[in-house]
C-alpha cells in the first residue's frame, strides 16, 4: 500500500475551468486539509467554455423537472448571486424575456410558463404592449419574463475559486497538459507534457472539451464522444437597442437556445450564438483545423446520426455562419431595427457537446465514476450557473472514492465534522 507521503496530493483535478475550480473549492471547504492539486494546460483559468460564453446566470426554466440541470440551475443561480455579492464580483439580476415571434411558437411558450411555475420561478406572461415596456425595440406576439435570470463575469468567478483554493493550501499548476494517466490499485499517476508525474488517491476529470480523451487515457470508456460546436457572436454597435436579456422560444428538438440578445455586466450587448460544427476541439474560427480531432469526430457513428437527423437545422446554422445578412435576418425577428452595420464580430466560443454512439445529444450533465476516478463528461450550459452545486457533487463523489481506499480526511482525524 502506498503511504501518505508517497502521494503528491489526495485529489487531483484536471481542468481549470469553472467546474474544475469549483470542485477544488468544494473539496477544500467540505474536507479541510485535503491536499488538492489542479492541472490546467493553459496559462490561466477559464480560457475555454467558461470565459467564452454569454455570461448569463440561468434561471432553470428550460430544463425538465427532475433533471440535474434543473436541480443545479435552480439552486446554483441563487448561490452564485450570493457568491458574487460576497466577493465583489460584477453581476446583476436583470430578468429576461423569452419572446414568441409567431403564433406557431405560442404552445411552446405556454409550456415554458407551466415548467417555470412547476419550478417555482417568478414567471409573468406578456402581450406585445407589455413587451415594449421592458424592451421598446423588441418585437413579438407574446413573451414571458423570468425574474431570476441575470448576468455576471464568470471568468472572475473562476479566478475567485482559484484564489480560495490557494488560500486553503491547494495547488494550481498552469501550463500543465496531461498526456498520460496510469491507474494503479493504490490510486493514479498522471504525467504532464513536461515529464512531471503527479500521484493522487483520486483523479477528477473536468477537462471539458477534452474530457472524453482524458477518460480514455485513464482506461475508461466514456460511452460518448465530445463533438465540438462553435458558437459565433456579434457585438451590437447600438447597445441602447437592448436593455437586458432577450431570448427566442427554443426548439426542444435541439439543445441550443438560438440567437439571443445579452447585455453584459460591462454594458455591451452580444448577439448570438449560432451553432456550427467546429473543425477542432478548440476551433474558435473557421480556419482552426486539427486533422486528428476532425477525423475522430467524422469517424464517430454518432456524428453521422446527428447529420442525418438534424441536417435541415444544421444547414440553417451554417448558412447564418457564412452569411452575415442571413444572421441579421434571424436577429431582426426579435429586433427589427438592427442592420448588418450594427453587428460587429465578437470572439466565438466552442461548446463541448457529448454525443452518444446512436447520435443522441446528451442533454443533461453527465458524471460517471470509475475506480479512483470521477469523470465529468458533459457539462454544457448552465454549468457555469450551476458550478457551486456541481462542484460539491463532484467533490462528494471524489471523497467517497478516496475513502474507499481507507483514507480518512484530515479534518475527521483531528476530530472535526466533515
Short mmCIF file of C-alpha atoms in Angstrom, two decimals:
data_model
loop_
_atom_site.label_atom_id
_atom_site.label_comp_id
_atom_site.label_asym_id
_atom_site.label_seq_id
_atom_site.Cartn_x
_atom_site.Cartn_y
_atom_site.Cartn_z
CA UNK A 1 0.00 0.00 0.00
CA UNK A 2 1.33 3.42 -0.96
CA UNK A 3 1.93 5.61 2.08
CA UNK A 4 0.53 9.09 2.63
CA UNK A 5 3.95 10.60 1.97
CA UNK A 6 4.17 8.87 -1.42
CA UNK A 7 1.14 10.76 -2.71
CA UNK A 8 1.65 14.24 -4.16
CA UNK A 9 -1.96 15.06 -3.33
CA UNK A 10 -5.15 13.39 -2.22
CA UNK A 11 -7.37 14.59 -5.09
CA UNK A 12 -6.05 15.65 -8.47
CA UNK A 13 -8.37 17.75 -10.65
CA UNK A 14 -7.70 18.01 -14.39
CA UNK A 15 -9.15 21.21 -15.82
CA UNK A 16 -9.03 24.83 -14.68
CA UNK A 17 -12.42 25.89 -15.95
CA UNK A 18 -15.23 26.90 -13.63
CA UNK A 19 -16.35 23.31 -12.90
CA UNK A 20 -12.86 22.04 -12.11
CA UNK A 21 -12.06 25.02 -9.91
CA UNK A 22 -15.44 24.84 -8.18
CA UNK A 23 -14.75 21.16 -7.43
CA UNK A 24 -11.37 22.03 -5.94
CA UNK A 25 -13.00 24.86 -3.94
CA UNK A 26 -15.67 22.47 -2.63
CA UNK A 27 -13.03 19.92 -1.61
CA UNK A 28 -11.13 22.49 0.46
CA UNK A 29 -14.34 23.58 2.20
CA UNK A 30 -16.08 20.24 2.81
CA UNK A 31 -12.95 18.31 3.80
CA UNK A 32 -10.44 20.84 5.17
CA UNK A 33 -6.88 19.62 4.99
CA UNK A 34 -7.46 17.51 1.90
CA UNK A 35 -4.49 18.01 -0.38
CA UNK A 36 -5.85 19.24 -3.71
CA UNK A 37 -3.97 19.88 -6.94
CA UNK A 38 -5.44 21.31 -10.15
CA UNK A 39 -3.70 20.82 -13.50
CA UNK A 40 -4.64 23.21 -16.31
CA UNK A 41 -2.93 23.13 -19.69
CA UNK A 42 -3.49 26.83 -20.39
CA UNK A 43 -1.56 29.71 -18.80
CA UNK A 44 -4.53 30.78 -16.66
CA UNK A 45 -8.06 29.79 -15.62
CA UNK A 46 -11.29 29.87 -17.64
CA UNK A 47 -9.69 30.10 -21.09
CA UNK A 48 -12.28 27.99 -22.91
CA UNK A 49 -16.02 27.44 -22.28
CA UNK A 50 -16.07 29.41 -19.01
CA UNK A 51 -14.51 32.55 -20.45
CA UNK A 52 -16.20 32.44 -23.84
CA UNK A 53 -19.91 32.27 -23.05
CA UNK A 54 -22.57 34.98 -22.84
CA UNK A 55 -22.20 35.44 -19.07
CA UNK A 56 -25.84 34.60 -18.28
CA UNK A 57 -26.94 33.35 -14.86
CA UNK A 58 -29.67 30.97 -15.99
CA UNK A 59 -32.92 30.56 -14.06
CA UNK A 60 -33.52 26.88 -14.88
CA UNK A 61 -36.78 27.39 -16.76
CA UNK A 62 -35.69 25.40 -19.82
CA UNK A 63 -34.79 22.19 -18.02
CA UNK A 64 -37.12 19.24 -17.33
CA UNK A 65 -38.18 18.82 -13.70
CA UNK A 66 -36.04 16.17 -12.02
CA UNK A 67 -33.05 16.65 -14.32
CA UNK A 68 -29.64 17.52 -12.89
CA UNK A 69 -29.70 20.70 -14.98
CA UNK A 70 -32.94 21.84 -13.40
CA UNK A 71 -31.93 20.99 -9.86
CA UNK A 72 -28.48 22.51 -10.06
CA UNK A 73 -29.51 25.61 -12.03
CA UNK A 74 -32.31 26.46 -9.61
CA UNK A 75 -30.03 26.05 -6.62
CA UNK A 76 -26.89 27.33 -8.29
CA UNK A 77 -28.28 30.59 -9.65
CA UNK A 78 -29.20 31.84 -6.17
CA UNK A 79 -25.91 30.64 -4.69
CA UNK A 80 -23.92 32.25 -7.49
CA UNK A 81 -25.56 35.63 -6.95
CA UNK A 82 -24.70 35.41 -3.24
CA UNK A 83 -21.13 34.35 -4.06
CA UNK A 84 -20.67 37.28 -6.46
CA UNK A 85 -22.11 39.72 -3.93
CA UNK A 86 -19.90 38.36 -1.17
CA UNK A 87 -16.72 38.65 -3.21
CA UNK A 88 -17.36 41.87 -5.10
CA UNK A 89 -17.70 40.18 -8.49
CA UNK A 90 -19.63 42.17 -11.12
CA UNK A 91 -23.14 40.80 -11.51
CA UNK A 92 -26.73 41.91 -11.96
CA UNK A 93 -30.11 40.18 -11.69
CA UNK A 94 -31.91 41.67 -14.69
CA UNK A 95 -34.63 39.17 -15.51
CA UNK A 96 -35.11 38.12 -19.11
CA UNK A 97 -37.74 37.94 -21.80
CA UNK A 98 -38.45 34.80 -23.83
CA UNK A 99 -40.24 36.09 -26.92
CA UNK A 100 -42.52 34.30 -29.37
CA UNK A 101 -42.25 35.96 -32.78
CA UNK A 102 -45.06 33.92 -34.41
CA UNK A 103 -48.29 32.31 -33.29
CA UNK A 104 -46.84 28.88 -34.09
CA UNK A 105 -44.45 29.33 -31.16
CA UNK A 106 -47.18 30.06 -28.61
CA UNK A 107 -47.76 26.44 -27.50
CA UNK A 108 -44.04 26.08 -26.73
CA UNK A 109 -44.06 29.40 -24.89
CA UNK A 110 -47.05 28.31 -22.80
CA UNK A 111 -45.28 25.04 -22.00
CA UNK A 112 -42.36 27.08 -20.66
CA UNK A 113 -44.78 29.04 -18.47
CA UNK A 114 -46.02 25.80 -16.93
CA UNK A 115 -42.49 24.48 -16.47
CA UNK A 116 -41.35 27.72 -14.86
CA UNK A 117 -44.22 27.66 -12.41
CA UNK A 118 -43.55 23.99 -11.63
CA UNK A 119 -40.02 25.08 -10.68
CA UNK A 120 -41.40 27.89 -8.51
CA UNK A 121 -39.91 30.61 -10.69
CA UNK A 122 -41.39 34.11 -10.94
CA UNK A 123 -42.85 33.96 -14.47
CA UNK A 124 -45.02 36.73 -15.93
CA UNK A 125 -46.87 36.43 -19.23
CA UNK A 126 -46.68 39.49 -21.51
CA UNK A 127 -48.53 40.76 -24.56
CA UNK A 128 -46.96 42.99 -27.26
CA UNK A 129 -47.61 46.23 -25.33
CA UNK A 130 -46.07 44.79 -22.17
CA UNK A 131 -43.04 43.56 -24.11
CA UNK A 132 -42.46 47.17 -25.15
CA UNK A 133 -42.47 48.28 -21.51
CA UNK A 134 -39.39 46.13 -20.88
CA UNK A 135 -37.79 46.21 -24.32
CA UNK A 136 -39.11 49.03 -26.52
CA UNK A 137 -37.23 47.86 -29.63
CA UNK A 138 -38.12 44.16 -29.39
CA UNK A 139 -40.98 42.71 -31.43
CA UNK A 140 -43.11 39.69 -30.57
CA UNK A 141 -46.66 38.37 -30.39
CA UNK A 142 -46.20 37.30 -26.76
CA UNK A 143 -43.48 36.78 -24.20
CA UNK A 144 -42.75 35.66 -20.69
CA UNK A 145 -40.50 37.40 -18.21
CA UNK A 146 -38.38 35.30 -15.85
CA UNK A 147 -37.31 37.49 -12.96
CA UNK A 148 -34.40 35.44 -11.58
CA UNK A 149 -32.13 35.49 -14.65
CA UNK A 150 -29.04 37.68 -14.54
CA UNK A 151 -25.50 38.22 -15.77
CA UNK A 152 -22.07 38.04 -14.22
CA UNK A 153 -18.36 37.79 -15.01
CA UNK A 154 -17.74 34.02 -14.99
CA UNK A 155 -14.01 34.44 -15.53
CA UNK A 156 -13.88 36.48 -12.32
CA UNK A 157 -15.88 33.77 -10.54
CA UNK A 158 -13.44 31.06 -11.68
CA UNK A 159 -10.49 33.23 -10.66
CA UNK A 160 -12.03 33.68 -7.21
CA UNK A 161 -12.44 29.92 -6.85
CA UNK A 162 -8.76 29.55 -7.75
CA UNK A 163 -7.76 32.15 -5.17
CA UNK A 164 -9.82 30.40 -2.49
CA UNK A 165 -8.18 27.07 -3.32
CA UNK A 166 -4.73 28.56 -2.98
CA UNK A 167 -5.64 30.25 0.28
CA UNK A 168 -6.60 26.78 1.56
CA UNK A 169 -3.11 25.50 0.58
CA UNK A 170 -4.32 23.85 -2.61
CA UNK A 171 -2.03 23.85 -5.64
CA UNK A 172 -2.89 25.04 -9.14
CA UNK A 173 -0.43 24.36 -11.95
CA UNK A 174 -0.95 26.20 -15.22
CA UNK A 175 0.76 25.13 -18.42
CA UNK A 176 0.40 21.51 -17.28
CA UNK A 177 -1.10 19.42 -20.08
CA UNK A 178 -1.90 15.84 -19.12
CA UNK A 179 -0.52 13.31 -21.60
CA UNK A 180 -0.76 10.02 -19.67
CA UNK A 181 -2.79 8.51 -16.83
CA UNK A 182 -1.69 5.32 -15.08
CA UNK A 183 -4.31 3.85 -12.76
CA UNK A 184 -2.96 1.56 -10.03
CA UNK A 185 -4.56 -0.32 -7.12
CA UNK A 186 -3.48 2.49 -4.79
CA UNK A 187 -4.65 5.42 -6.98
CA UNK A 188 -3.47 7.21 -10.12
CA UNK A 189 -0.23 8.58 -11.53
CA UNK A 190 -0.58 11.38 -14.07
CA UNK A 191 2.20 12.58 -16.36
CA UNK A 192 2.22 16.06 -17.87
CA UNK A 193 3.82 17.19 -21.11
CA UNK A 194 6.90 18.48 -19.28
CA UNK A 195 7.59 14.99 -17.92
CA UNK A 196 6.46 15.62 -14.34
CA UNK A 197 4.42 12.95 -12.56
CA UNK A 198 1.69 13.62 -10.00
CA UNK A 199 0.45 10.77 -7.79
CA UNK A 200 -3.01 11.01 -6.24
CA UNK A 201 -5.57 8.87 -4.48
CA UNK A 202 -8.34 10.08 -6.80
CA UNK A 203 -8.45 11.74 -10.21
CA UNK A 204 -11.26 14.14 -11.12
CA UNK A 205 -11.65 14.74 -14.85
CA UNK A 206 -13.07 18.20 -15.56
CA UNK A 207 -11.26 18.60 -18.87
CA UNK A 208 -14.27 19.98 -20.77
CA UNK A 209 -13.51 19.82 -24.49
CA UNK A 210 -11.03 17.03 -23.80
CA UNK A 211 -12.95 15.13 -21.12
CA UNK A 212 -13.58 12.03 -23.24
CA UNK A 213 -9.89 11.88 -24.19
CA UNK A 214 -8.83 12.05 -20.53
CA UNK A 215 -11.33 9.31 -19.67
CA UNK A 216 -9.77 7.07 -22.32
CA UNK A 217 -6.27 7.89 -21.02
CA UNK A 218 -7.47 6.57 -17.64
CA UNK A 219 -8.62 3.34 -19.30
CA UNK A 220 -12.34 4.14 -19.09
CA UNK A 221 -14.83 4.03 -21.95
CA UNK A 222 -16.77 7.30 -21.73
CA UNK A 223 -19.55 5.89 -23.91
CA UNK A 224 -19.74 9.24 -25.69
CA UNK A 225 -17.58 11.45 -27.88
CA UNK A 226 -17.13 15.19 -27.47
CA UNK A 227 -18.28 16.80 -30.71
CA UNK A 228 -17.34 20.50 -30.71
CA UNK A 229 -19.82 23.14 -31.86
CA UNK A 230 -18.61 26.68 -32.44
CA UNK A 231 -20.90 29.43 -31.19
CA UNK A 232 -20.39 32.64 -33.14
CA UNK A 233 -21.26 36.01 -31.62
CA UNK A 234 -21.59 39.58 -32.75
CA UNK A 235 -21.46 42.70 -30.63
CA UNK A 236 -24.25 45.24 -31.11
CA UNK A 237 -22.91 48.62 -32.18
CA UNK A 238 -26.07 50.27 -30.80
CA UNK A 239 -26.35 48.73 -27.33
CA UNK A 240 -29.14 51.16 -26.47
CA UNK A 241 -31.48 48.95 -28.51
CA UNK A 242 -31.43 46.27 -25.79
CA UNK A 243 -31.98 46.86 -22.07
CA UNK A 244 -31.42 43.36 -20.73
CA UNK A 245 -31.72 39.74 -21.91
CA UNK A 246 -33.94 38.68 -24.80
CA UNK A 247 -34.29 35.05 -25.95
CA UNK A 248 -36.33 33.31 -28.65
CA UNK A 249 -38.57 30.36 -27.84
CA UNK A 250 -36.20 27.37 -28.02
CA UNK A 251 -36.66 24.37 -30.27
CA UNK A 252 -36.95 21.36 -27.91
CA UNK A 253 -35.57 19.05 -30.62
CA UNK A 254 -32.12 20.65 -30.41
CA UNK A 255 -30.11 21.51 -27.27
CA UNK A 256 -29.23 25.06 -28.33
CA UNK A 257 -31.21 28.12 -27.32
CA UNK A 258 -30.97 30.02 -30.60
CA UNK A 259 -29.71 33.53 -31.29
CA UNK A 260 -30.37 35.76 -28.29
CA UNK A 261 -29.51 39.24 -27.07
CA UNK A 262 -27.44 39.67 -23.92
CA UNK A 263 -26.47 42.90 -22.18
CA UNK A 264 -23.41 42.02 -20.12
CA UNK A 265 -22.13 43.46 -16.87
CA UNK A 266 -19.92 45.87 -18.86
CA UNK A 267 -22.89 47.29 -20.80
CA UNK A 268 -22.01 45.70 -24.12
CA UNK A 269 -24.70 43.70 -25.93
CA UNK A 270 -23.77 40.42 -27.57
CA UNK A 271 -25.89 38.76 -30.23
CA UNK A 272 -25.71 35.02 -30.76
CA UNK A 273 -24.60 32.38 -30.75
CA UNK A 274 -25.42 30.27 -33.71
CA UNK A 275 -24.04 26.73 -33.53
CA UNK A 276 -21.91 25.18 -36.27
CA UNK A 277 -19.62 22.14 -36.22
CA UNK A 278 -16.07 23.12 -35.30
CA UNK A 279 -13.13 21.53 -37.12
CA UNK A 280 -11.08 21.30 -33.92
CA UNK A 281 -11.82 20.90 -30.21
CA UNK A 282 -10.63 24.48 -29.79
CA UNK A 283 -11.79 25.64 -33.22
CA UNK A 284 -12.69 29.24 -32.46
CA UNK A 285 -12.51 30.30 -36.10
CA UNK A 286 -13.31 28.68 -39.45
CA UNK A 287 -9.59 28.33 -40.17
CA UNK A 288 -8.84 26.39 -36.97
CA UNK A 289 -8.47 22.81 -38.17
CA UNK A 290 -6.99 19.89 -36.21
CA UNK A 291 -6.87 16.90 -38.60
CA UNK A 292 -6.68 14.22 -35.90
CA UNK A 293 -9.54 15.71 -33.89
CA UNK A 294 -11.61 16.23 -37.03
CA UNK A 295 -11.02 12.62 -38.04
CA UNK A 296 -12.14 11.47 -34.57
CA UNK A 297 -15.37 13.44 -34.99
CA UNK A 298 -16.02 12.16 -38.50
CA UNK A 299 -15.39 8.51 -37.59
CA UNK A 300 -17.72 8.60 -34.58
CA UNK A 301 -21.03 6.98 -35.67
CA UNK A 302 -22.99 9.48 -33.59
CA UNK A 303 -21.76 12.36 -35.75
CA UNK A 304 -23.38 10.86 -38.85
CA UNK A 305 -26.58 10.13 -36.98
CA UNK A 306 -26.70 13.82 -35.95
CA UNK A 307 -26.13 14.92 -39.55
CA UNK A 308 -28.99 12.75 -40.84
CA UNK A 309 -31.35 13.68 -38.03
CA UNK A 310 -30.70 17.43 -37.88
CA UNK A 311 -29.39 18.29 -41.35
CA UNK A 312 -32.05 20.93 -42.02
CA UNK A 313 -31.41 22.73 -38.72
CA UNK A 314 -27.65 22.43 -39.22
CA UNK A 315 -27.82 23.79 -42.76
CA UNK A 316 -29.58 26.89 -41.45
CA UNK A 317 -26.90 27.39 -38.79
CA UNK A 318 -24.10 27.04 -41.36
CA UNK A 319 -25.89 29.44 -43.72
CA UNK A 320 -26.11 32.07 -40.95
CA UNK A 321 -22.45 31.48 -40.17
CA UNK A 322 -21.38 32.12 -43.75
CA UNK A 323 -23.86 34.92 -44.48
CA UNK A 324 -23.99 37.97 -42.25
CA UNK A 325 -27.18 39.09 -43.97
CA UNK A 326 -28.84 35.76 -43.08
CA UNK A 327 -27.67 36.12 -39.47
CA UNK A 328 -29.03 39.68 -39.43
CA UNK A 329 -32.42 38.50 -40.68
CA UNK A 330 -32.55 35.97 -37.85
CA UNK A 331 -31.84 38.75 -35.33
CA UNK A 332 -34.45 41.02 -36.93
CA UNK A 333 -37.19 38.59 -35.90
CA UNK A 334 -36.57 39.81 -32.35
CA UNK A 335 -35.01 43.21 -33.03
CA UNK A 336 -36.44 44.64 -36.28
CA UNK A 337 -34.32 47.82 -36.24
CA UNK A 338 -30.99 46.02 -36.35
CA UNK A 339 -28.94 46.27 -39.55
CA UNK A 340 -25.85 44.46 -40.79
CA UNK A 341 -23.80 47.53 -39.93
CA UNK A 342 -24.93 47.21 -36.30
CA UNK A 343 -23.27 43.81 -35.92
CA UNK A 344 -19.55 43.68 -35.18
CA UNK A 345 -17.72 40.34 -34.98
CA UNK A 346 -17.00 39.18 -31.44
CA UNK A 347 -14.93 36.25 -30.11
CA UNK A 348 -16.52 32.85 -30.57
CA UNK A 349 -16.89 30.02 -28.09
CA UNK A 350 -16.89 26.25 -28.53
CA UNK A 351 -19.41 24.02 -26.79
CA UNK A 352 -18.19 20.59 -25.67
CA UNK A 353 -21.21 18.53 -26.65
CA UNK A 354 -21.19 14.87 -25.63
CA UNK A 355 -22.76 12.67 -28.32
CA UNK A 356 -23.70 9.02 -27.84
CA UNK A 357 -22.93 6.39 -30.46
CA UNK A 358 -26.54 6.46 -31.69
CA UNK A 359 -26.39 10.21 -32.28
CA UNK A 360 -28.18 11.25 -29.10
CA UNK A 361 -27.04 14.68 -27.98
CA UNK A 362 -26.53 14.30 -24.24
CA UNK A 363 -28.78 17.00 -22.83
CA UNK A 364 -28.15 16.67 -19.10
CA UNK A 365 -24.99 16.83 -17.04
CA UNK A 366 -23.13 13.52 -17.29
CA UNK A 367 -20.91 12.48 -14.38
CA UNK A 368 -19.51 8.95 -14.18
CA UNK A 369 -17.46 7.20 -11.52
CA UNK A 370 -14.80 4.57 -12.02
CA UNK A 371 -12.07 3.14 -9.76
CA UNK A 372 -10.06 6.06 -8.35
CA UNK A 373 -11.69 8.43 -10.86
CA UNK A 374 -14.66 10.74 -11.36
CA UNK A 375 -15.33 11.90 -14.91
CA UNK A 376 -17.42 14.98 -15.75
CA UNK A 377 -18.23 14.06 -19.35
CA UNK A 378 -20.92 16.59 -20.24
CA UNK A 379 -21.23 19.97 -18.56
CA UNK A 380 -22.71 22.44 -21.07
CA UNK A 381 -24.82 25.46 -20.18
CA UNK A 382 -25.96 26.02 -17.43
CA UNK A 383 -22.79 24.52 -15.90
CA UNK A 384 -21.32 27.93 -15.11
CA UNK A 385 -24.55 29.00 -13.39
CA UNK A 386 -24.66 25.69 -11.51
CA UNK A 387 -20.94 25.50 -10.78
CA UNK A 388 -21.26 25.63 -6.98
CA UNK A 389 -23.64 22.67 -6.56
CA UNK A 390 -21.95 20.73 -9.37
CA UNK A 391 -18.61 21.26 -7.65
CA UNK A 392 -19.99 19.95 -4.38
CA UNK A 393 -21.45 16.86 -6.05
CA UNK A 394 -18.21 16.04 -7.86
CA UNK A 395 -16.23 16.66 -4.66
CA UNK A 396 -18.60 14.34 -2.75
CA UNK A 397 -18.01 11.58 -5.25
CA UNK A 398 -14.24 12.11 -5.18
CA UNK A 399 -14.16 11.93 -1.39
CA UNK A 400 -16.18 8.70 -1.45
CA UNK A 401 -13.66 7.24 -3.88
CA UNK A 402 -10.81 8.31 -1.64
CA UNK A 403 -12.43 6.89 1.48
CA UNK A 404 -12.94 3.57 -0.28
CA UNK A 405 -9.15 3.15 -0.16
CA UNK A 406 -9.16 3.54 3.63
CA UNK A 407 -8.20 7.22 3.59
CA UNK A 408 -9.66 9.45 6.31
CA UNK A 409 -9.96 13.22 5.67
CA UNK A 410 -7.60 15.20 7.92
CA UNK A 411 -10.49 17.10 9.48
CA UNK A 412 -12.01 13.81 10.65
CA UNK A 413 -8.66 12.65 12.01
CA UNK A 414 -8.42 15.85 14.06
CA UNK A 415 -11.96 15.46 15.42
CA UNK A 416 -13.78 17.94 13.16
CA UNK A 417 -17.06 17.01 11.44
CA UNK A 418 -16.90 16.77 7.62
#
